[in-house]
Short mmCIF file of C-alpha atoms in Angstrom, two decimals:
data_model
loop_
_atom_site.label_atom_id
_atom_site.label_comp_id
_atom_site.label_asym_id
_atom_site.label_seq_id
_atom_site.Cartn_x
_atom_site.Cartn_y
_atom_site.Cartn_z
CA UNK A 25 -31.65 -26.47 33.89
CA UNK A 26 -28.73 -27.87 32.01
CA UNK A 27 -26.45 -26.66 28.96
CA UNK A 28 -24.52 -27.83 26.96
CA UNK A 29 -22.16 -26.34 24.31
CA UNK A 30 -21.90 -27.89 21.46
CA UNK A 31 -19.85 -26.53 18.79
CA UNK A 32 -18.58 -22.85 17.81
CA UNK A 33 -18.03 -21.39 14.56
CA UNK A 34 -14.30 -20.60 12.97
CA UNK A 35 -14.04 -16.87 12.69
CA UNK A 36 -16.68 -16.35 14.86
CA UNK A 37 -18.40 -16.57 18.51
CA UNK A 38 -21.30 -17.88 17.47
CA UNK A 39 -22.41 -21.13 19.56
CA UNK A 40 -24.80 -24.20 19.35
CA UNK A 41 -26.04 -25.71 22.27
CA UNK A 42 -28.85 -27.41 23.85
CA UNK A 43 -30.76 -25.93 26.84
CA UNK A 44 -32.55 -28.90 28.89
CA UNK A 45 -35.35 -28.26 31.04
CA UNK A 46 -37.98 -30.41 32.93
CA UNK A 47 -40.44 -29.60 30.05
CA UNK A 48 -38.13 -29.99 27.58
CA UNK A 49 -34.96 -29.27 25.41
CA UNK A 50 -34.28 -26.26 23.26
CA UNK A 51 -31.55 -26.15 20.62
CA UNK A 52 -29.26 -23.26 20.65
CA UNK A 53 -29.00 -20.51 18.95
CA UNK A 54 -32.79 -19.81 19.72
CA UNK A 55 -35.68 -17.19 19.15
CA UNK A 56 -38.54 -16.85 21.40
CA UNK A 57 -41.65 -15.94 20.62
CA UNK A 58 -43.37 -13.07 23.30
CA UNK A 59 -46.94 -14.09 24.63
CA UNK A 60 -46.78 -11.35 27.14
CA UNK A 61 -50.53 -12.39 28.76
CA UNK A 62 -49.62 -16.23 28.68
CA UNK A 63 -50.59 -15.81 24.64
CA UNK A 64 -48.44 -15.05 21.60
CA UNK A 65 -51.09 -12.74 19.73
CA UNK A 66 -52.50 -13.68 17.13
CA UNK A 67 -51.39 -17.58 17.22
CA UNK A 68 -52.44 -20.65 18.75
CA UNK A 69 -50.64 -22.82 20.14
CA UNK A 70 -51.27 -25.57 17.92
CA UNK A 71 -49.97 -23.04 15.36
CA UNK A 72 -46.65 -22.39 17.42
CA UNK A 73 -45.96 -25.93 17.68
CA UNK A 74 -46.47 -26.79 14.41
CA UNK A 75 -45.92 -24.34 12.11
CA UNK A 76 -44.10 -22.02 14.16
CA UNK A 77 -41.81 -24.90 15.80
CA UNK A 78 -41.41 -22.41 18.89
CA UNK A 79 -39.74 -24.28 21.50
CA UNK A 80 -40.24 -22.65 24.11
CA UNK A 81 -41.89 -18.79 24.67
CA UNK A 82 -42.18 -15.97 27.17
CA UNK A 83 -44.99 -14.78 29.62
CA UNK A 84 -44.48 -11.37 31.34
CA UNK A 85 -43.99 -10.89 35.20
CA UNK A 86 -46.28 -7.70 35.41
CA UNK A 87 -48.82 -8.69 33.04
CA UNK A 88 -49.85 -12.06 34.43
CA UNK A 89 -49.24 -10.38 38.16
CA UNK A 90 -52.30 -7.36 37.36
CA UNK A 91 -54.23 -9.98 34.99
CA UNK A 92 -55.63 -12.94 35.37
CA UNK A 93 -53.47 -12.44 38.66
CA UNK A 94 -51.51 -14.97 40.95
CA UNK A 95 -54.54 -16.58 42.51
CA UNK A 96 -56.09 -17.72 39.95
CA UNK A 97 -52.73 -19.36 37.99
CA UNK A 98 -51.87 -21.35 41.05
CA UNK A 99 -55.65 -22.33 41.36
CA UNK A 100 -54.96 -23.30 37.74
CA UNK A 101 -51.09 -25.75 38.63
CA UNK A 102 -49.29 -22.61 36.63
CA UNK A 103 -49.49 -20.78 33.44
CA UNK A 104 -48.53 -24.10 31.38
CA UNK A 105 -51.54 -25.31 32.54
CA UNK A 106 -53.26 -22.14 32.32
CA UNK A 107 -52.79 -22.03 28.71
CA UNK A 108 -51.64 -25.51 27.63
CA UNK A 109 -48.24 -24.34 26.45
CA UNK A 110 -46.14 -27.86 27.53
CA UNK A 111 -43.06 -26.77 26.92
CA UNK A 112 -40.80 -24.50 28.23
CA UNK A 113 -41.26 -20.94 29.14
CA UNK A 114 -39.24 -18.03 30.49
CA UNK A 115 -40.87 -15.06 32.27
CA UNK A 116 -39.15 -11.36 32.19
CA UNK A 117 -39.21 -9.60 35.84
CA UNK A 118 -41.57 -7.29 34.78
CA UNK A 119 -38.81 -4.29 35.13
CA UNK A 120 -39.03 -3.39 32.07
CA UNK A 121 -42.94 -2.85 32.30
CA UNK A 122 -42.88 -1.22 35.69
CA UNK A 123 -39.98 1.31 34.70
CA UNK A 124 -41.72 2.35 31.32
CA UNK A 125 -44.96 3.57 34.02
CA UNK A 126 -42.37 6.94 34.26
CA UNK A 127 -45.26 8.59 35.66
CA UNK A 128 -46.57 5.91 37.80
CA UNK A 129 -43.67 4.73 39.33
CA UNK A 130 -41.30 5.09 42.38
CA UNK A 131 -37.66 3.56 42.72
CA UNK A 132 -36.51 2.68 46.29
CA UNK A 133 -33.87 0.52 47.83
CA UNK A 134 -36.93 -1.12 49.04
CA UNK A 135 -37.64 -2.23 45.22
CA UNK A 136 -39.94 -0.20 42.33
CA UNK A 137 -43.75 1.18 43.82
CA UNK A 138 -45.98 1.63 40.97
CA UNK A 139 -49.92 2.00 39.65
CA UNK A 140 -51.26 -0.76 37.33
CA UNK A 141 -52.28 0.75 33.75
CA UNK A 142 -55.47 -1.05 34.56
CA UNK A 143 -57.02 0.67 37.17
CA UNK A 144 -54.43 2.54 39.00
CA UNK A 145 -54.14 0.20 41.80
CA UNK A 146 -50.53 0.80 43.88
CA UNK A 147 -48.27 -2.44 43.80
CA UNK A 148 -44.67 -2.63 45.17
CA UNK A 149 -42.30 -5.05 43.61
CA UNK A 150 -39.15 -6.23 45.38
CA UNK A 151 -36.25 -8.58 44.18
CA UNK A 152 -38.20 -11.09 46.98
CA UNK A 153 -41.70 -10.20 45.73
CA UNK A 154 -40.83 -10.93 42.31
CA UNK A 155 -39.02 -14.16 42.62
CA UNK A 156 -42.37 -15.53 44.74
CA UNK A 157 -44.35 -14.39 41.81
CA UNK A 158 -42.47 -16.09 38.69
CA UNK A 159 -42.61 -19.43 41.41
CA UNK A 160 -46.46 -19.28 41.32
CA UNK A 161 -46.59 -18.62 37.41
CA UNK A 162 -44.18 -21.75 36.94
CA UNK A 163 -41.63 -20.64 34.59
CA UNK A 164 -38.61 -22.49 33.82
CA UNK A 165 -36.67 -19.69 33.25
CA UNK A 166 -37.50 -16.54 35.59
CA UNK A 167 -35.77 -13.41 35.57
CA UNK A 168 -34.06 -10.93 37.90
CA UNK A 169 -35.41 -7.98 39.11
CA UNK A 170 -33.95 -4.89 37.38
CA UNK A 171 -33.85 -1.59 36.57
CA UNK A 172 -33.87 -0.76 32.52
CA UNK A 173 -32.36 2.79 32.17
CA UNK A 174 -32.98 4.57 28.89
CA UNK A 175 -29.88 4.06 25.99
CA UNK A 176 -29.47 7.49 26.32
CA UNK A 177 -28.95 7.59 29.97
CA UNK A 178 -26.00 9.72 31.43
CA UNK A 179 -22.75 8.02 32.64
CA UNK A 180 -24.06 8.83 36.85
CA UNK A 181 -27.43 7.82 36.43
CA UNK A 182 -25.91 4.61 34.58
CA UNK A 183 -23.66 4.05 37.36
CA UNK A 184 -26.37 5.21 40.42
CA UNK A 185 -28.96 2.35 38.47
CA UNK A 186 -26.66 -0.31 37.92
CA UNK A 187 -25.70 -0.17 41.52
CA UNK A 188 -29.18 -0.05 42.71
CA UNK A 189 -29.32 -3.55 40.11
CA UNK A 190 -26.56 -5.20 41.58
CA UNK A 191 -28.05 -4.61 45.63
CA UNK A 192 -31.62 -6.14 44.28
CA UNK A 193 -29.62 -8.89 42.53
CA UNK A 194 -28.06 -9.83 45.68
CA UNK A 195 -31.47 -9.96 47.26
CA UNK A 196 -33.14 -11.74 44.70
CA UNK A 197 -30.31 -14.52 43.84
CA UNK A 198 -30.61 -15.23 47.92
CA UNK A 199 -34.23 -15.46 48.14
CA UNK A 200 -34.31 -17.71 45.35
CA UNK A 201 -31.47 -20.17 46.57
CA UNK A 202 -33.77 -20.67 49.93
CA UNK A 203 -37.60 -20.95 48.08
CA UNK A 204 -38.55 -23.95 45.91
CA UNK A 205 -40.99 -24.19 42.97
CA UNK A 206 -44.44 -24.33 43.82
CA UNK A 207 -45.29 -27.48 40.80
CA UNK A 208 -42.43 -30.05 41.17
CA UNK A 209 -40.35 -28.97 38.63
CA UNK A 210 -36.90 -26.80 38.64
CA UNK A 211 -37.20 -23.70 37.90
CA UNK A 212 -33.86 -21.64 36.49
CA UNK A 213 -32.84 -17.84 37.14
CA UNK A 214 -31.42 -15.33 35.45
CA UNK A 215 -29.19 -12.11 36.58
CA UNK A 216 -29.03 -9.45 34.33
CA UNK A 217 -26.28 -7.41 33.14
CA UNK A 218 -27.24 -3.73 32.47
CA UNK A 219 -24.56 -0.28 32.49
CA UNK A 220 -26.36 1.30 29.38
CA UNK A 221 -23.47 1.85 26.84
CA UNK A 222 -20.82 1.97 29.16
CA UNK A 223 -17.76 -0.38 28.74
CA UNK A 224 -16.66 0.33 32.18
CA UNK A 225 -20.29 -0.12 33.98
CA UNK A 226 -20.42 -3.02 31.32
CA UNK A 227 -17.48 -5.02 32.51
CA UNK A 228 -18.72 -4.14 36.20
CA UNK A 229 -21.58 -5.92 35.78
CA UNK A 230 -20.93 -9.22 33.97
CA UNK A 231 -18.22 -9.93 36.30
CA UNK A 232 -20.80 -9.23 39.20
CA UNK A 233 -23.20 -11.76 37.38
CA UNK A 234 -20.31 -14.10 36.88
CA UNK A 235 -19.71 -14.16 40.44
CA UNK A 236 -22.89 -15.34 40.63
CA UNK A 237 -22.68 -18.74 38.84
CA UNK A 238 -26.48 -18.96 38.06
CA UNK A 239 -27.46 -21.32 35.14
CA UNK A 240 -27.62 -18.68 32.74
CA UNK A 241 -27.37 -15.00 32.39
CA UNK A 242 -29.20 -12.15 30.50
CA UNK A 243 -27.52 -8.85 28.91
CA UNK A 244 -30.45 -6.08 29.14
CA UNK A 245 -31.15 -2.32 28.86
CA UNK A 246 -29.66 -2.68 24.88
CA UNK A 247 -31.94 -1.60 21.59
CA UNK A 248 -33.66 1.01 23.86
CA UNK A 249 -32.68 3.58 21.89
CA UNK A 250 -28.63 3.68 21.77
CA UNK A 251 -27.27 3.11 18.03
CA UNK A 252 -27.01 0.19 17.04
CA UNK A 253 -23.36 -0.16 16.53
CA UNK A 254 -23.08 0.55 20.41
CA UNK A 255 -25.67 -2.20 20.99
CA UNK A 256 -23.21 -4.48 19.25
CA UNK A 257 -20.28 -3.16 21.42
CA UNK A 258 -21.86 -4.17 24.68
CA UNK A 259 -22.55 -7.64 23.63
CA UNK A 260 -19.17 -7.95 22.48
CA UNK A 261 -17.85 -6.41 26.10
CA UNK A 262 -20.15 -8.43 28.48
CA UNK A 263 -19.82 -11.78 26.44
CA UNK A 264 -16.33 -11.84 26.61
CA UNK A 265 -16.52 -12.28 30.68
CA UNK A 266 -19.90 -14.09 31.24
CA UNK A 267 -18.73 -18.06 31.42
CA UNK A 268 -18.64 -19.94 28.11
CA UNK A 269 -20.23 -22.98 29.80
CA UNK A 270 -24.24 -20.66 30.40
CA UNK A 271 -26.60 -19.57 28.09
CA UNK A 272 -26.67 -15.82 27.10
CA UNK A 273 -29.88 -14.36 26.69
CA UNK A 274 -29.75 -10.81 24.79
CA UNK A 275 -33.49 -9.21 25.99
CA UNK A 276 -35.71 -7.61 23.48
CA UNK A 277 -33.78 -8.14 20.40
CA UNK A 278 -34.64 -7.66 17.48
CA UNK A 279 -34.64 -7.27 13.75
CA UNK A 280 -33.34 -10.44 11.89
CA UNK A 281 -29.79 -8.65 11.27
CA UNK A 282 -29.93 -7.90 14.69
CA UNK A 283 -30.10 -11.83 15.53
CA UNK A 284 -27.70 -12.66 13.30
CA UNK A 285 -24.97 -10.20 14.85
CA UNK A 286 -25.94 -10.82 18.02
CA UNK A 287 -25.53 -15.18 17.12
CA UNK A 288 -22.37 -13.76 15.70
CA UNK A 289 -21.28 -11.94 18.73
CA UNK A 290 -21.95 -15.41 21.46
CA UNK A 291 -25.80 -14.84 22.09
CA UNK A 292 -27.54 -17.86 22.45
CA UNK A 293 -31.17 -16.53 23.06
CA UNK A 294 -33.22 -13.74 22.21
CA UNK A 295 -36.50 -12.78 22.50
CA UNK A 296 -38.70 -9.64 20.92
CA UNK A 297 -42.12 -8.67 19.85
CA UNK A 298 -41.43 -7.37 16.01
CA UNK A 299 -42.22 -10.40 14.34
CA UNK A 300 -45.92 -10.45 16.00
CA UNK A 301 -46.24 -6.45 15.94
CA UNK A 302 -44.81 -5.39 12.81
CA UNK A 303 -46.76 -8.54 11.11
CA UNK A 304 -50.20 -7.00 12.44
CA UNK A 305 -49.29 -4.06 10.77
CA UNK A 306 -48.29 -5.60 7.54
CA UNK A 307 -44.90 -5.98 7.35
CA UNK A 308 -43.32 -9.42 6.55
CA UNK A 309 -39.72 -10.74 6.78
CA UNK A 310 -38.52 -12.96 4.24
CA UNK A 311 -35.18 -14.59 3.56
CA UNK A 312 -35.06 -12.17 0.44
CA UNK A 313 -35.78 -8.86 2.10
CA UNK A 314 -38.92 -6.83 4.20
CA UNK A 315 -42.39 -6.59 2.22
CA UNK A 316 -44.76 -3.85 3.36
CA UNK A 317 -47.75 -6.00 2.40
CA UNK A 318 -50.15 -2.74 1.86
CA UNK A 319 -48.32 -1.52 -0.88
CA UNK A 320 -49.90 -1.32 -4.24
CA UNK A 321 -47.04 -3.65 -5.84
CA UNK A 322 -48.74 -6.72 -4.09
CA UNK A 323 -52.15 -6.02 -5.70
CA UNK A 324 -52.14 -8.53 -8.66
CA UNK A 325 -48.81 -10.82 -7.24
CA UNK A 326 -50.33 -13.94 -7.14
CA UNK A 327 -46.88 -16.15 -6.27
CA UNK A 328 -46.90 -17.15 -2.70
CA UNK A 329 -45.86 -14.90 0.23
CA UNK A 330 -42.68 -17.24 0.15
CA UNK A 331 -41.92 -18.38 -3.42
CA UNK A 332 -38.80 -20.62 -2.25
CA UNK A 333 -37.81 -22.22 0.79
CA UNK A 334 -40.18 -23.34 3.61
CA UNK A 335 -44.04 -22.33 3.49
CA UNK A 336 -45.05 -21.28 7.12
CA UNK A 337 -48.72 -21.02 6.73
CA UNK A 338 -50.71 -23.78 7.22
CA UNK A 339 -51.49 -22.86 3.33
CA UNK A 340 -49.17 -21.27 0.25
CA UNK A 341 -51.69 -17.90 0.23
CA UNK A 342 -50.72 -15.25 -2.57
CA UNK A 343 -49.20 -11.80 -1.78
CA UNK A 344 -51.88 -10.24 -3.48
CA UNK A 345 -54.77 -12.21 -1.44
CA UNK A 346 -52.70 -10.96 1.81
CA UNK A 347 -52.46 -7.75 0.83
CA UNK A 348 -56.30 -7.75 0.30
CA UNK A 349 -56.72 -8.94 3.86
CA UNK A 350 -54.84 -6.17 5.08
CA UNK A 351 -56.46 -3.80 2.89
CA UNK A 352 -59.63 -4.62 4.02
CA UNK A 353 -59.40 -5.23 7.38
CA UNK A 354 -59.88 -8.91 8.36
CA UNK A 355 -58.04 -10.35 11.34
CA UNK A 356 -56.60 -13.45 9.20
CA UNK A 357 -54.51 -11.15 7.74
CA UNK A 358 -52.76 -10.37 11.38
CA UNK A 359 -52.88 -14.18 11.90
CA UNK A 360 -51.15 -15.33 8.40
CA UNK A 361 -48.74 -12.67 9.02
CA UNK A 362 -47.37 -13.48 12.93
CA UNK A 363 -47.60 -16.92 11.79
CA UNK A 364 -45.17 -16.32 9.18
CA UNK A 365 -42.73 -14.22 10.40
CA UNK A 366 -42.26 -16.15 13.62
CA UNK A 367 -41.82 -19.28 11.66
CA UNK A 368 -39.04 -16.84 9.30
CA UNK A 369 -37.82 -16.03 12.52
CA UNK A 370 -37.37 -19.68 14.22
CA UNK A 371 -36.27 -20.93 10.56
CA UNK A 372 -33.31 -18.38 10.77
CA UNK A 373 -31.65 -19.19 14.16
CA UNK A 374 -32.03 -22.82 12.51
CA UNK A 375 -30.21 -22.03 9.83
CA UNK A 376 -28.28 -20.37 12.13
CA UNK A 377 -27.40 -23.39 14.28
CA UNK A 378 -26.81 -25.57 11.05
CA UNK A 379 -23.94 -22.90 9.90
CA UNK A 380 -22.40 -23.09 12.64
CA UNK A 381 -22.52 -27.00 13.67
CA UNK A 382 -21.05 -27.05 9.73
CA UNK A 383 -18.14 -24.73 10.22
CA UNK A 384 -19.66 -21.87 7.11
CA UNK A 385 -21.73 -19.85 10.29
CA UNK A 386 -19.34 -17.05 9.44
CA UNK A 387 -19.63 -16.69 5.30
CA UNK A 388 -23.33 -17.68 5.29
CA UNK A 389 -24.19 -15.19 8.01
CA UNK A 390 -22.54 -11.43 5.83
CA UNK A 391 -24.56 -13.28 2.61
CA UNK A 392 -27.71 -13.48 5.05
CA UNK A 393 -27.53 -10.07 6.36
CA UNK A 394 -27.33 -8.69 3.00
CA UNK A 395 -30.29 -10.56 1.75
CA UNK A 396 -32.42 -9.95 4.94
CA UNK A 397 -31.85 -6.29 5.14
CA UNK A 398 -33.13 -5.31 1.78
CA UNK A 399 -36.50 -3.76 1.25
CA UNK A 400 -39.24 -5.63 -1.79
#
């Protein structure tokens, strides 16, 4: 994998780049769109290529590892072949997933025991274990075993996690340097930087993952329940030590303000499941503001679902004719509106990217914010 860095905006640390892998470049700033089982729900591919212009998406680590399971994706050359995605795709460890199981899980130096939510079966995986595994699935980005502690998490348990992090990074980054990809095509990997909402644990961290000099790096273990304003502290702290010269991917993040700080702040990539979720549930993001598409205001609104700028549905379909779908149930209505905010959400950190290659990033961004935050 290869970056370069483009240009950075006055005022700001907001970057453009260009990630290149061997299945193809992404432009910087990016979003990427979750398809957790090896599918984005709700969307085709087709539809993420060309309406949502996704360039490149995520599979999950635990997910694919439980079901359809590693057999049967090398059997099938990898999940790009699996599910026809061609371009690129990054896969998360799977820590996240395995420390959510609270009840179903064990943490040892060994790495994290734990039942599948499928039919209880007991699984172990270690930094090795889940390098191998992200080499059979084929990603071209694959992530770092790690453990996610709550935002809430005390300053010991902080410290007693990260350090169990670091010791399974060490492991992992090793095992990695002496395996190859399984399909003929180089594979990338990620450390990531966790220490909760301490500066100190922080700093600790992204100067271990530094150290490193891997061909990008991840901040995690941020908007899991710490306020926000901290969340925007700890990007600022780890991004002024991870190298200029890699990609910084911020995990699970977020709303569109959230994106734009975080662009603001020297993040480069960012991933989360809110477009797709809160868009099965009715909720759409717009450059003017959030729409709650089951409210009774949409009844008889018969101007499109976006009246200016780009359309992102394969047809200009009415907020009142949405709002029916919703109201009555039909899937389309899940499908029109993951469609359309992943599109909102890929036409942003394009915007984005524009801003800042033109030198306004910083002015457009505090107008954008404003406008994106608002509820219709």
């Amino acid at each position: 994998m290869d970056f370069n860095l483009l240009a950075t905006a006055p005022g700001s640390d907001a970057r453009a780049g260009l990630i290149t892998t061997d299945h193809g470049t992404i432009e910087t700033p990016i979003f990427m769109p979750v398809g957790t089982l090896g599918s984005v729900k709700s969307v085709h591919q087709h539809e993420l290529r060309e309406d949502v212009k996704a360039q490149i998406i995520l599979g999950n680590t635990y997910h694919l590892y439980l079901r359809p399971g590693i057999d049967i994706l090398e059997k099938a050359g990898g999940l790009h072949k699996f599910n026809g995605w061609e371009r690129p795709i990054l896969t998360d460890s799977g820590g996240f997933q395995v420390f959510s199981l609270s009840d179903n899980r064990k943490l040892t130096e060994e790495g994290a025991h734990f039942r599948s939510h499928i039919d209880g079966s007991k699984h172990l995986f270690t930094p090795e274990r889940v390098v191998d595994i992200q080499r059979s699935i084929g990603a071209d980005i694959m992530m770092a075993l790690d453990e996610c502690p709550p935002g809430t998490a005390d300053f010991s348990y902080a410290r007693k996690s990260l350090h169990l992090t670091q010791r399974w990074l060490e492991r992992g980054w090793k095992h990695f340097n002496e395996t190859e990809g399984r399909y003929g095509y180089r594979q990338a990997f990620f450390p990531i930087v966790q220490g909760v909402v301490y500066p100190e644990l922080r700093r600790d961290a992204a100067r271990h993952v530094a150290d490193l000099g891997a061909e990008g790096n991840a901040i995690g273990g941020l908007a899991v329940g710490e306020p926000t304003e901290k969340m925007y502290e700890m990007i600022e702290v780890v991004n002024d030590i991870l190298p200029q010269d890699r990609p910084r991917y911020l995990m699970g993040v977020g709303t569109p303000a959230n994106i734009l700080e975080a662009i603001d702040r020297g993040v480069d990539m960012m991933d989360c499941v809110m477009p797709t979720r809160n868009g099965r549930n009715g909720m759409l993001f717009t450059r003017h503001g959030i729409m709650n598409m089951r409210n009774r205001k949409w009844a008889d609104d018969f101007s499109p679902i976006q009246e200016d700028g780009p359309s992102y549905v394969d047809h200009v379909y009415s907020k009142a004719y949405l709002r029916h779908l919703f109201i009555a149930d039909e899937i389309l209505a899940m499908q029109i509106a993951s469609i359309h905010n992943l599109a909102f959400y890929l036409w942003l950190v394009g915007e984005a990217r524009r801003h800042i290659l033109a030198g306004d990033f910083k002015s457009w961004k505090t107008d954008m914010v404003e406008c994106v935050t608002r509820r219709l």
